mmCIF file of C-alpha atoms in Angstrom:
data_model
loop_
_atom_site.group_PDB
_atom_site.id
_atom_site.type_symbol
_atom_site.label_atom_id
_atom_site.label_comp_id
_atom_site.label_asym_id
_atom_site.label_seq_id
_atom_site.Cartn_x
_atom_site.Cartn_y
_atom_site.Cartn_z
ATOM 1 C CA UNK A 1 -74.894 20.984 -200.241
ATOM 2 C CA UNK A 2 -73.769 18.146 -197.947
ATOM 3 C CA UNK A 3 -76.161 15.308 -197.105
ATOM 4 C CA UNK A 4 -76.654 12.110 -195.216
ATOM 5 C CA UNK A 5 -79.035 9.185 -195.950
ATOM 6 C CA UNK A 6 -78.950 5.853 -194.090
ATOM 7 C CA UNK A 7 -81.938 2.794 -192.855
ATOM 8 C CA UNK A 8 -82.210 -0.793 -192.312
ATOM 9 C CA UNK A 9 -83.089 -3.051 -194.965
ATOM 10 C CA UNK A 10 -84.060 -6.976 -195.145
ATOM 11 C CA UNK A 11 -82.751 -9.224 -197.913
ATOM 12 C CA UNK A 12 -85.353 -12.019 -198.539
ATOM 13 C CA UNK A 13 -83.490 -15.758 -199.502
ATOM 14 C CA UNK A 14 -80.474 -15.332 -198.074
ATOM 15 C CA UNK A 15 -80.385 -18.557 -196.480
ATOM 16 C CA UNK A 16 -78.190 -19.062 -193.326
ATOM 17 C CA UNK A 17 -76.777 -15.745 -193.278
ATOM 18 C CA UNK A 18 -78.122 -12.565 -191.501
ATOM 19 C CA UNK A 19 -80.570 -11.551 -193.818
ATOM 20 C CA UNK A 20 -80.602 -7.670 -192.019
ATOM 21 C CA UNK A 21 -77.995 -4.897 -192.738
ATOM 22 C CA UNK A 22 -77.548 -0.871 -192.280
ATOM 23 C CA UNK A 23 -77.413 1.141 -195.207
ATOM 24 C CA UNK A 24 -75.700 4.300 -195.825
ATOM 25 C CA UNK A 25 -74.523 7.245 -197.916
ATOM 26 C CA UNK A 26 -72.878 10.511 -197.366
ATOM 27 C CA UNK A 27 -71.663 13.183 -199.449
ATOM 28 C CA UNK A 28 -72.017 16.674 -201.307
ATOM 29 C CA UNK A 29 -73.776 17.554 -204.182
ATOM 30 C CA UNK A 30 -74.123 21.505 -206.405
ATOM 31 C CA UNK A 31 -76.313 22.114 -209.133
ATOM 32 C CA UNK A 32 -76.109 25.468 -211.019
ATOM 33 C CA UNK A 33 -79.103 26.499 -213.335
ATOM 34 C CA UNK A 34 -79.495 28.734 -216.270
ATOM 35 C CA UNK A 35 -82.279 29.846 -218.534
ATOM 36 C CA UNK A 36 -81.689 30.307 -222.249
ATOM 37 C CA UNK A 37 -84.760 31.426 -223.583
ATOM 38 C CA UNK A 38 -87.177 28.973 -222.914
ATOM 39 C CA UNK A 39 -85.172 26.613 -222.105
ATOM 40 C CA UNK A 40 -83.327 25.816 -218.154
ATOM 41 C CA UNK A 41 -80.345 24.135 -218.398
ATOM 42 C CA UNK A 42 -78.701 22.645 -215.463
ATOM 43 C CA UNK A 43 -75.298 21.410 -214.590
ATOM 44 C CA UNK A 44 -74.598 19.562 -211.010
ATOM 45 C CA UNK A 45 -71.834 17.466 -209.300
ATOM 46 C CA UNK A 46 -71.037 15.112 -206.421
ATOM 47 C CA UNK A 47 -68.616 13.038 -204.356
ATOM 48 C CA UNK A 48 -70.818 10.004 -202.957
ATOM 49 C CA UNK A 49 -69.808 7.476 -200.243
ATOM 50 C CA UNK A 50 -72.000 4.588 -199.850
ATOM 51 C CA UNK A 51 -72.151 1.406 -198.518
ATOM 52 C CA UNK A 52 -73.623 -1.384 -196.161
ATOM 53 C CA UNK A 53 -72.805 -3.496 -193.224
ATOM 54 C CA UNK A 54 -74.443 -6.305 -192.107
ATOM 55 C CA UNK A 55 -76.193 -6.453 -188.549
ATOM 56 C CA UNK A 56 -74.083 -8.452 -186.220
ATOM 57 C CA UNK A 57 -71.699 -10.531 -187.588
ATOM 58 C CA UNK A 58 -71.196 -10.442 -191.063
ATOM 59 C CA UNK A 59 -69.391 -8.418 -193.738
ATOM 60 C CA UNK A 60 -69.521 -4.805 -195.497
ATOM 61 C CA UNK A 61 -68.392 -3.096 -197.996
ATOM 62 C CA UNK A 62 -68.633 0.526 -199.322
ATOM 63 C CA UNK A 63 -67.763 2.513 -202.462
ATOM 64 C CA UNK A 64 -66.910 6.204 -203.769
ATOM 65 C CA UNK A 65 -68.321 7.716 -206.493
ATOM 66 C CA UNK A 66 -67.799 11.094 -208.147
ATOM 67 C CA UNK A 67 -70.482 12.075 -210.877
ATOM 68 C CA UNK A 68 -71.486 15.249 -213.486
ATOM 69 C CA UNK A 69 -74.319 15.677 -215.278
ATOM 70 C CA UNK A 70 -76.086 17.957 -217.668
ATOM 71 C CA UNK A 71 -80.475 17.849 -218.467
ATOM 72 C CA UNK A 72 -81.912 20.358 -220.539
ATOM 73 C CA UNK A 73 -85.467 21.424 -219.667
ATOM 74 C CA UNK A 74 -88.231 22.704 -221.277
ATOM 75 C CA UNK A 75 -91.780 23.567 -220.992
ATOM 76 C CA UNK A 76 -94.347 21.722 -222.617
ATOM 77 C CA UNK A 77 -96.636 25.110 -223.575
ATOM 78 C CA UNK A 78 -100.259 23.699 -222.032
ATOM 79 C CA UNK A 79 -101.698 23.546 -218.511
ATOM 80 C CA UNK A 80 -103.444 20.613 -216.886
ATOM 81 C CA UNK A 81 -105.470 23.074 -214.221
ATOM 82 C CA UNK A 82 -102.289 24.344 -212.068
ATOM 83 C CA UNK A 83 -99.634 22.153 -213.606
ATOM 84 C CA UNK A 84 -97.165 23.556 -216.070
ATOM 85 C CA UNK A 85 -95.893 20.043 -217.310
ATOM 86 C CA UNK A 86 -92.564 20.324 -218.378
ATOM 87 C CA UNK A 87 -89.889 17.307 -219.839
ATOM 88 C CA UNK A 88 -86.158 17.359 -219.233
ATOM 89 C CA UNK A 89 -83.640 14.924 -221.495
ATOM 90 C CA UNK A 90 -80.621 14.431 -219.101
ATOM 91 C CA UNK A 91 -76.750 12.310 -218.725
ATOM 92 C CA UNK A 92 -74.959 11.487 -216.426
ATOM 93 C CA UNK A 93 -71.002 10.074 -216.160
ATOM 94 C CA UNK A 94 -70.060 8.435 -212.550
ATOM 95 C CA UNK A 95 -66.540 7.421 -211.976
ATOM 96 C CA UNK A 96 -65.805 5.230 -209.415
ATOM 97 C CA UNK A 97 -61.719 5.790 -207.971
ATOM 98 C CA UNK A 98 -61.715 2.515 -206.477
ATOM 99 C CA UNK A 99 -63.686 0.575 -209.240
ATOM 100 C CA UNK A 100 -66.785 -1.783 -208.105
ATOM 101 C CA UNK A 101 -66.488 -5.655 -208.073
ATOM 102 C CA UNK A 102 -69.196 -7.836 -208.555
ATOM 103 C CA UNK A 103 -68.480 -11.368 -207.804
ATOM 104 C CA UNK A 104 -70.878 -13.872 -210.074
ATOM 105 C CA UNK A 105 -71.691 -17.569 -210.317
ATOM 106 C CA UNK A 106 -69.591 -19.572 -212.953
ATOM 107 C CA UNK A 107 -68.620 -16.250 -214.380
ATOM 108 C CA UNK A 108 -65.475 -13.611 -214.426
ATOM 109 C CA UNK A 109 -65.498 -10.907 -211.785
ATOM 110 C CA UNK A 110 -67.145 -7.879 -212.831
ATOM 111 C CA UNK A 111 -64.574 -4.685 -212.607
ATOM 112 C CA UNK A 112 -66.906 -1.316 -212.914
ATOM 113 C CA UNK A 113 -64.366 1.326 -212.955
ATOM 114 C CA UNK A 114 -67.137 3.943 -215.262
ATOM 115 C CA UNK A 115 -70.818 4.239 -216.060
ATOM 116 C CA UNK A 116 -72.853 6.592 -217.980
ATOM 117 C CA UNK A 117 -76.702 7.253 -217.634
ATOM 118 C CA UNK A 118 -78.967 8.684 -220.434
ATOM 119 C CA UNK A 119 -82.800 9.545 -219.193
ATOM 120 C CA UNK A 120 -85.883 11.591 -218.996
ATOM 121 C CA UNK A 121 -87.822 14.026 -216.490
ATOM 122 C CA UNK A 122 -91.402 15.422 -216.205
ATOM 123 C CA UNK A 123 -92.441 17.752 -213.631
ATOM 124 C CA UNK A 124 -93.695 21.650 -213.570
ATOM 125 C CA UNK A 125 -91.777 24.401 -215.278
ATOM 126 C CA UNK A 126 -94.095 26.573 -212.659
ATOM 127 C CA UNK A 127 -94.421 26.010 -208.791
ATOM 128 C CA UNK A 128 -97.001 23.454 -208.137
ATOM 129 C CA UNK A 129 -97.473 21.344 -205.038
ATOM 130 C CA UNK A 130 -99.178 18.057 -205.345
ATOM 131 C CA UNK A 131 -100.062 15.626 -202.109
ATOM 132 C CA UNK A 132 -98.108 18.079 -199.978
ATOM 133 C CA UNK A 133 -94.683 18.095 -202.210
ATOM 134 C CA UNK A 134 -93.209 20.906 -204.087
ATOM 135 C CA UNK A 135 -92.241 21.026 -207.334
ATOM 136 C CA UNK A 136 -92.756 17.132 -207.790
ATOM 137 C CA UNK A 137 -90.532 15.284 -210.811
ATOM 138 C CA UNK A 138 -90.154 11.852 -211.887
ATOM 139 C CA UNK A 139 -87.466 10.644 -214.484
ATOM 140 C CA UNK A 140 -86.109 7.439 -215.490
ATOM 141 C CA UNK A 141 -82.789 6.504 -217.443
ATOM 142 C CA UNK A 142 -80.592 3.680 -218.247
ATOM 143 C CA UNK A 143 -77.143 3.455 -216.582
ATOM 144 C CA UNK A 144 -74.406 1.395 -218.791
ATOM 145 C CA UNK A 145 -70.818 1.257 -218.287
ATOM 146 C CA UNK A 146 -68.356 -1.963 -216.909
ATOM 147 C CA UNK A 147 -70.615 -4.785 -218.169
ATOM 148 C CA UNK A 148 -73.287 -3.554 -215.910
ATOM 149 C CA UNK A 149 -76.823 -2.039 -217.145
ATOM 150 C CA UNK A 150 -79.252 -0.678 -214.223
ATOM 151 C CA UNK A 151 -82.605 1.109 -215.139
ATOM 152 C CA UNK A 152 -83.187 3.773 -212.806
ATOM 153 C CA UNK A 153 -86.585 5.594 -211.520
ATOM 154 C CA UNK A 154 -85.926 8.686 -209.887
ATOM 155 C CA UNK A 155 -88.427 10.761 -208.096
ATOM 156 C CA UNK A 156 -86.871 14.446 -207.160
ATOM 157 C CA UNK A 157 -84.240 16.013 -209.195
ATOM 158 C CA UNK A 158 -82.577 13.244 -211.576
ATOM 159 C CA UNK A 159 -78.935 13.386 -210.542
#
């Protein structure tokens, strides 16, 4: 399923420069599901292009990503009134064809060419709604790879 996400955001302390930029990403995304017993295991994919450009005069840059990932879920047994809690466990690989660079102060470049994500989900193995959203989940995982480590909170399906 294609989709499109994009805002404004402020950086605070940037000095001189424009603190004000666009952000964007684009892509396509699948995710195919299958229950083994009482178990749902789910498999999905993407190609992600992202990036940012500063407001007026200034520079940008962007990046490609392509990513797989597996989570196992499984219910938890109990109810809490209407919620069927459930937990997922969940990786993740993301490749990145024209690797990331992170410049840093009195240090080497950073070259990211791969990262790999390990992390949790809990939502409903039922249908439940809860302030107005369906099927609510929230996960978080650690992403490592490249010299880089980035905890992630995810709200929504985890990859």
């Amino acid at each position: 399923k294609p989709f499109v996400q994009g805002g404004a955001v402020h950086s605070f302390g940037t000095g001189g420069a424009n603190p004000d930029s666009w952000v964007y990403l684009a892509g396509v995304r699948s995710i195919a599901q299958w229950h083994a017993g009482e178990y749902l295991l789910s498999l999905g994919n993407a190609v992600v292009y992202a990036g940012d450009s500063t407001i007026g005069s200034g520079f940008g840059e962007h990046y490609v990503s392509v990513q797989v990932a597996g989570e196992v879920r499984r219910g938890l047994g109990f109810r809490i009134g209407d919620w069927a809690p459930d937990v997922g466990i969940y990786v993740a690989d993301y490749y990145y064809p024209a690797p990331l660079q992170f410049s840093r102060f009195l240090h080497p470049s950073l070259r990211v060419e791969n990262q790999n994500e390990v992390g949790f989900s809990i939502g409903s193995a039922e249908r439940f709604s809860f302030l107005g959203l369906s099927n609510p989940r929230v996960g978080a995982g650690f992403v490592f790879g490249g010299g880089l480590n980035v905890y992630h909170i995810n709200f929504g399906f985890p990859f």
